[in-house]
């Protein structure tokens, strides 16, 4: 897949699901390759369980505003986020959904909706906390942005060695799911 | 046979495991089911041991546990 | 001096980097969203740079502790968000009374009271119009990116020492919490700063209760206000800073500050694509307000649109500067996409407004 | 099982519309239940006003049916409560609920001021040894060595001080008639705490003076423990903060 | 309702009388010069009128205690002077967030910090431009005599209830401490006030956490700011108050507020005796500022002189109102007769300035 | 008398340029002398900074030669002193001097905050049981029944509370290593107070922790007594506030 | 002596000397007779011993400003006040001085300077606190403003019965001194 | 004969009488002289009783009292 000039992503979920971590990893990886990167948490839930959203933009050209009201790419980790983001994906874009939790989806032809049961996959791994890394792996693979290596580097920097190994495993699981289900 | 019925409101449950730990009879265990929010809620595993003490109810932070007892049939 | 490096950095962390790059030796503060990353940054990094971090029991104590620290002649900073900035007013006023140089950062959150923990630009008047009671004014700097947070914090320290005055850096939470690529570097302002002869207990030779006698009690109007007047005249003369973009051919001028200036820029790009000639005027120093520069920038436009994420605050300064010579309209917080704490002012309503303006 | 009835369920005063907003393993929900039971037992809810501080417990009034309230600014609940009480008079109970950051950091002046002024108020002090809401920073109550965003190498007592013991401190104020520290991490402690709340409410009802009930609470994210370790976390807190009744006197004169 | 009576009374005591005449049931406050007579007055007199007096441990507690009291739907007041007014900012902001009606009095003392205990008008910007963080505005009333203290405190209570807003009364210490003949009387504003249905615990039937849900948490921009906007529009429309004297034939217009307006009046009398046609425009509501009335009053004059016992604060509002159409000059605190705390701004320098102005 | 020498005179550190600005019979001058003597005895004046609160003692640094200082805002002296101390480090002594209004009313948060943070400071607390500067209003320390402008019928404890005992309260804070209450209304008490000041200064010098010295003082106008009755007035205060050493411990760990 | 349309007085001394009390008594008495009265303490010393000044104006016409930078009448209770007030008496006016304490006086023809040793007179009475009332008596008599009765009424209202008796005695002593020394 | 000389700085004195009351030997009394500020300052009335204890010095709030003693002539 050819490199984009400008890439946009919104990740949404609840506090504790690690949506901010997904955005951090993508942005950090992008910072190695793109001149301009912005990352913005629209809302950071205080308590675990409150809504949390983050946006990432990277580009070869100056980014006027770091905030996004709609995006080419979006990830919804649970229903609240899905209900918001389903209205904010640009035509022709894609929306990745945690289909373990979000079960009621609105059909649309405007953009692609991709269902990935990351909570189930995480449970399979015996690591419920890793649902977000599974999603990250699927997202990297599906979008083709950046490179796996850059994302790994960012993940490694963010977590300790032990946790990185697990995160990488989760990432691979997400990637495999995307590949095996013809999403790429 | 189990005298008390312990009901978990899985929508409220956040899977913290407090009820599991605080049960003096180890009647409860976190199950492999999760709710809409992704939390794994507990299930009764030793119903016959339950004394109806209510520790699980009182200590559940999310108002998710209820303990029932049989209705005494008066006049029979 | 700090080693130059480039990194992805939030505006909040950039404030830490800028402070350390400026030789700041002290941070004190009390946690408050949306700037909790700043105390965390200092707690982690300041000791490595030889400075002292103190988590204080309240914002009132923070500002007074900062006062005590800078009274010894060293550089220090405190950071907070709106409610905490309210609590600092008496101390801020006192630092003006004592003419102590220091830097205070208010990463604005939304609305009055405990309000919302999300972004807003609702503290313009409060920060700009009066440094607490007594009517002094702080120099107020409004960054619109992490890089500018880093740069303006350094400028704030510089101006603080240059004029023996308190400087306020006033990001909104979008600026504070968004991360962008940024270069850390000590800025050389190429000006010699006055010696801090007024500082207490810095030399072996004792000077008596200097601070007290110089500027504090009993309050001496005649020696105080003329000094302040001279200072503010110089500041208004020399320290105006602003940014202009695409103003040359503009029919419409957007005046905006902080993050909304960047949101406006996106709207301007789209509007220009539609053939509308729109330019941007962004005050960087909110006080001193770039009055003449704005007059100049607006001299050939047909309309001025003020965009702020509030109810209209810089608006009055713009009206004041333009003296009724240009039609002025306002677009503000009621144009956010959502009513709750997650709502933001996006480019869309600005573009729509630009289309509506008759020129 | 045939026909059944509730043996242990949610208190009638619990507002079932509310889904607790606390993190998994947080004891605040448990404490609210305990408080609701004490209000039920004493039958005072219709005559009570709850003034909360800023912290994770700030919207507590919503959880209890019929409880009116005001959310005070951070630390100022005792001052706001005084205003409410002075208006409503002897027949109404005014209770504050405040976190340890709220009460023992920014709000120290207000709690001491109100207690010393002999206000006829009651305070429920939620001590989770950190600022939960803002991300787990050290509080005046935090333990030596505790790792937080503002004490990344562990709380160093030399520069950040020792944990403050509010329940003990309050006993030195003459206007305080009741001071207690409890926890809700065992069934027994839950019951003791409920009893203390009942005692404090009754003291408040007779306008005996200031009543102070400190309750140790878990904040799993703030203390970097898993939700299921929240009970053990409170045991650790008890190591620093002994449980018990520290003062119980008649109205002073 | 209070028994009508005439007496020699200080502005400070007049505030007490006005409050009681308005049915105020609560005073709380912390001592501070130059307004210590006010708490003393309430301590002595409020209980006789069925109200409650509380001496509080600080100004922060005062404003929050007032908040708690008025949240129950009754009338209450707190009074302070400049440093204490700084400390009240967060609470004031919160009362705006909750839309609670109350009255706060700031009897201004001089300068920033602990400053001087003597008179000044250095809190104009601070009181007028922003009610703490968040950008709300209080209605600000500036009396120039004890009688007006008494009257405006009553008006403040009335407007507070009418708009569910905080009102600030802003005397300077000359107004607060000078005694004059005054008539105590309950003013009938001949308007029906809205019922305080939002108040807590006032009726048997419980309403749940009303205050909280109505207006406070979680902070809801969409329901909040439009209400505030509607309210401020109404206030700016209906509640402007000012005084004009000898403006009909004036060549020079003095704009001044509070005690300096009266000092100016003495200067005007002497200037007129010398043949200079000078008039006075005195805003009574500082917010809402009488912009159009000032434009009208100034429409035929050749020069406007702003006189304030500060460094030039209302000055910007006058400049804003007059849109560059009239030459404006300023006479302020540096024209006091003495540098220390005993210095005052007397008529003499004003007369001299009037003579100098070329028309 | 022939040739003579001074047997008892003004301390060498007394700045003779100053004419005390206190009211006749005020003990603040006496306390300043006592403090000057203690500074002389310990030889630390060149390494000391005095941070005063707002009250009649606010310009105290001017009375002592070579003593630098800052006048803090009302109640905030411990916060300002912390800033100074954190800058100047272990080799400098930073001392606050605060009235009872300053410290126990508006400044309660700051004194408790600093002491609890284990700041290595010393506080001289001037307790004259009223707000002298502003005209004698009731303070949290004022006696039951005391007539003041804000308690015109005498302080009613039911609505204004009981006198707060700061020296005792401070003992409950672990960071406090020394707490003492003295007076200067007899020659003996003067000497005891001086000794306590010396002890506190030495504790401060070795950075042992927070030292607190409360000194009862007369305010004749505030208490409506004649200057000559100021000694008896302090005896009355002692009836409420017992003299003595309440805490004297090693540096806590 | 004929009634004045407008009367001005500045009283100066140190806190504790009762200068404010003098101003209060005059103003209170005037309020019974004049439509417009103002009384203003230019400075209220906190501690006993600091400078204290008060002004009184009464008039049949509206009084624009309650502050006075110069006055027809002035009273100086001690040296600091004398040094200020000697420059603030209007030509043709009068300045009453407590000559017990103020011993260095500047000669002038601009206005009348009247020396009254009120501290000595108070000591004679054995009531050192009554120096201000002695001055008040002298002032009333010399200026001829208002009436003795009005001033007594004001004094009585301000003090209790006991203290009024003493104050009246002091007043009479001041009056007598003025009369006996040809000041009236 | 008086051994100690007690000198009152009448310019500083505010006539509070504290020295008078605090002298254990009742050596001092308020005199009928007053200073420029109008304060009546004390005078020694029983010089021979003075023990040179210094109470009057220490307790004077206005730094107005000094007690002298004769110089010991060394070597005589
Ligand atoms: C004046 C002010 N400063 C800071 C804050 C930010 N803040 C909100 S809650 C909180 C502390 C919460 O800690 P605690 O009281 O212990 O409550 P918890 O969250 O642990 O329940 C802080 C600092 C604020 N809201 N207002
Ligand atoms: C914020 C603020 N509030 C109030 C005041 C007014 N004020 C000055 S000193 C003082 C109290 C003085 O009492 P205390 O501390 O006991 O000192 P004392 O005068 O008795 O020595 C007050 C209330 C002030 N300066 N600042
Ligand atoms: S009622 Fe008691 S025994 Fe039964 S499950 Fe709950 S805790 Fe266990
Ligand atoms: S205690 Fe409650 S929330 Fe926690 S696991 Fe048990 S049922 Fe779920
Ligand atoms: S942050 Fe801590 S106190 Fe707040 S809800 Fe979560 S666990 Fe509870
Ligand atoms: S008012 Fe009281 S404390 Fe102040 S100087 Fe006078 S006697 Fe001393
Ligand atoms: S030195 Fe002692 S004995 Fe002599 S006068 Fe003074 S107090 Fe009295
Ligand atoms: S103690 Fe001092 S001020 Fe008082 S009377 Fe004696 S000498 Fe004078
Ligand atoms: Mg907490
Ligand atoms: Mg005091």
Short mmCIF file of C-alpha atoms and ligand atoms in Angstrom, two decimals, chain B residues 8 13-19 42 60-62 64-65, ligand 4:
data_model
loop_
_atom_site.label_atom_id
_atom_site.label_comp_id
_atom_site.label_asym_id
_atom_site.label_seq_id
_atom_site.Cartn_x
_atom_site.Cartn_y
_atom_site.Cartn_z
CA UNK B 8 -25.20 -11.24 40.40
CA UNK B 13 -20.69 -5.91 37.88
CA UNK B 14 -17.18 -4.60 37.22
CA UNK B 15 -15.46 -7.89 37.84
CA UNK B 16 -13.43 -6.61 40.76
CA UNK B 17 -13.50 -9.92 42.58
CA UNK B 18 -14.22 -8.39 45.97
CA UNK B 19 -17.22 -10.64 46.50
CA UNK B 42 -18.50 -13.89 39.10
CA UNK B 60 -19.74 -5.32 46.47
CA UNK B 61 -18.96 -1.71 45.48
CA UNK B 62 -21.29 -1.83 42.54
CA UNK B 64 -24.52 -5.91 41.98
CA UNK B 65 -25.19 -8.72 44.44
S1 LIG I 4 -17.92 -7.46 44.14
FE1 LIG I 4 -19.58 -6.83 42.79
S2 LIG I 4 -18.56 -5.78 41.11
FE2 LIG I 4 -17.01 -6.96 42.18
S3 LIG I 4 -16.94 -8.89 41.10
FE3 LIG I 4 -18.36 -9.16 42.77
S4 LIG I 4 -20.34 -8.67 41.88
FE4 LIG I 4 -18.84 -7.91 40.48
#
